[in-house]
C-alpha positions in Angstrom: 43.5 193.7 42.4 41.1 191.2 44.0 42.2 189.4 47.2 42.5 185.6 46.8 41.1 184.4 50.1 41.5 180.7 49.1 45.3 181.2 48.8 45.4 182.2 52.5 43.0 179.5 53.8 45.8 177.2 55.2 47.1 180.2 57.2 43.7 181.1 58.5 43.2 177.5 59.6 46.6 177.6 61.4 45.5 180.8 63.2 42.3 179.1 64.1 44.3 176.3 65.7 46.2 178.9 67.7 42.9 180.4 68.9 41.6 176.9 69.8 44.6 176.1 72.1 43.7 178.4 75.0 40.1 177.3 74.8 41.1 173.7 75.1 43.4 174.5 78.0 40.6 176.3 79.8 38.4 173.3 79.3 41.1 171.0 80.8 41.6 173.3 83.8 37.8 173.3 84.4 37.9 169.5 84.1 35.5 169.7 81.2 37.2 166.8 79.5 34.6 166.1 76.8 34.9 169.7 75.5 38.7 169.6 75.8 38.8 166.4 73.8 36.4 167.8 71.2 38.6 170.9 70.8 41.7 168.7 70.6 40.1 166.7 67.8 39.1 169.8 65.9 42.7 171.2 66.3 44.1 167.8 65.0 41.7 167.8 62.0 42.5 171.4 61.2 46.2 170.5 61.2 45.6 167.8 58.7 43.4 170.0 56.6 45.7 173.0 56.4 48.6 170.7 55.4 46.4 168.9 52.8 45.2 172.2 51.3 48.7 173.7 51.2 50.1 170.6 49.4 47.2 169.8 47.1 46.6 173.3 45.8 50.2 174.5 46.1 49.3 177.1 48.7 52.5 176.8 50.7 53.8 180.2 52.0 56.6 181.6 54.2 54.0 182.6 56.7 52.5 179.1 56.7 55.9 177.6 57.2 56.0 179.5 60.5 52.4 179.5 61.6 51.8 175.7 61.2 54.6 174.5 63.4 54.0 177.4 65.8 50.3 176.3 66.2 51.4 172.7 66.6 54.0 173.6 69.3 51.6 175.9 71.1 49.0 173.1 71.2 51.4 170.3 72.3 53.4 172.3 74.9 50.2 173.8 76.4 48.5 170.4 76.5 51.4 168.7 78.2 52.0 171.4 80.8 48.3 171.5 81.6 47.9 167.6 81.7 50.9 167.6 84.1 49.3 170.3 86.3 46.0 168.5 86.5 47.9 165.3 87.3 46.8 163.4 84.1 50.4 163.0 82.9 53.7 162.9 84.9 55.4 166.3 85.3 58.7 165.0 84.2 57.2 164.1 80.8 55.9 167.7 80.3 59.3 169.1 81.3 60.9 166.8 78.8 58.6 167.9 76.0 58.9 171.6 76.7 62.7 171.3 77.1 63.1 169.7 73.7 61.1 172.5 72.1 62.9 175.2 73.9 66.2 173.6 72.9 65.2 173.6 69.2 63.9 177.1 69.2 67.0 178.3 71.1 69.3 176.6 68.6 67.6 178.1 65.6 67.6 181.5 67.3 71.3 181.3 68.1 72.0 180.3 64.4 70.1 183.4 63.2 71.8 185.6 65.7 75.2 184.4 64.5 74.1 185.0 60.9 74.1 181.3 60.2 70.4 180.6 59.7 69.2 177.1 59.5 66.6 175.9 57.2 63.5 175.2 59.3 62.2 171.8 58.2 60.9 169.0 60.3 63.1 165.9 60.6 61.4 162.5 60.4 62.3 162.0 64.1 60.3 165.1 64.9 57.3 164.0 62.9 57.3 160.6 64.8 57.7 162.5 68.1 54.8 164.8 67.4 52.6 162.0 66.3 53.3 160.0 69.5 52.8 163.1 71.6 49.4 163.8 69.9 48.3 160.2 70.3 49.2 160.2 74.0 47.4 163.5 74.6 44.4 162.3 72.7 44.3 159.0 74.7 44.6 160.8 78.0 41.8 163.3 77.1 39.6 160.5 75.7 40.2 158.5 78.9 39.1 161.5 81.0 36.2 162.4 78.8 34.7 158.9 78.2 36.2 156.6 80.8 38.5 154.9 78.3 41.4 154.5 80.7 43.8 151.9 79.5 46.8 152.0 81.9 49.0 149.6 80.0 48.6 151.5 76.7 49.1 154.8 78.5 52.3 153.6 80.2 53.6 152.3 76.9 52.8 155.6 75.1 54.5 157.6 77.9 57.6 155.5 77.5 57.4 155.9 73.7 56.9 159.7 73.9 59.8 160.0 76.3 62.1 157.9 74.1 61.2 159.7 70.9 61.4 163.1 72.6 65.0 162.3 73.7 65.9 160.8 70.3 64.6 163.8 68.3 66.3 166.2 70.7 69.6 164.4 70.1 69.0 164.4 66.3 68.3 168.2 66.3 71.3 168.9 68.5 73.5 166.8 66.2 72.2 168.6 63.1 72.7 172.0 64.8 76.2 171.3 65.9 77.1 170.1 62.4 75.5 173.2 60.9 77.4 175.5 63.3 80.8 174.0 62.8 83.4 176.3 61.3 
């Protein structure tokens, strides 16, 4: 039986995004902002590409349903923690972003441990949160790489990311509580 490599392409792209994440973080720590921004853009394009391939050619898989969000979370959490460490974003925002993701993973894990697994599917509030988080990270990286620092826009995006992060955490908490009710 021949191996159909094309059917696994979205998963390979997600794995590639996981591999790019520590490289981008390393570039940020070294203050190589241009390379960090380039890797961030490649990771973003790869996210769009793997999703498009999976939907267009019906290549969705159980593994992809885990790998894609895992790669997204690894990128976002790593970016926010590193941007806070290098003082490009406020530490409280990184703590908020990480805490939300830990809460969601914790809730899903508890559900599984209690033999009440939840369907893992992104809510619209999560998609909006992720989009805002990526735009802010991209703006900060571009600002450092190319001197495109726009304080008013950055401040507005920080406020938007904070508000959406809190809102989506509340939505997921509510959905989890409803799911876990006797």
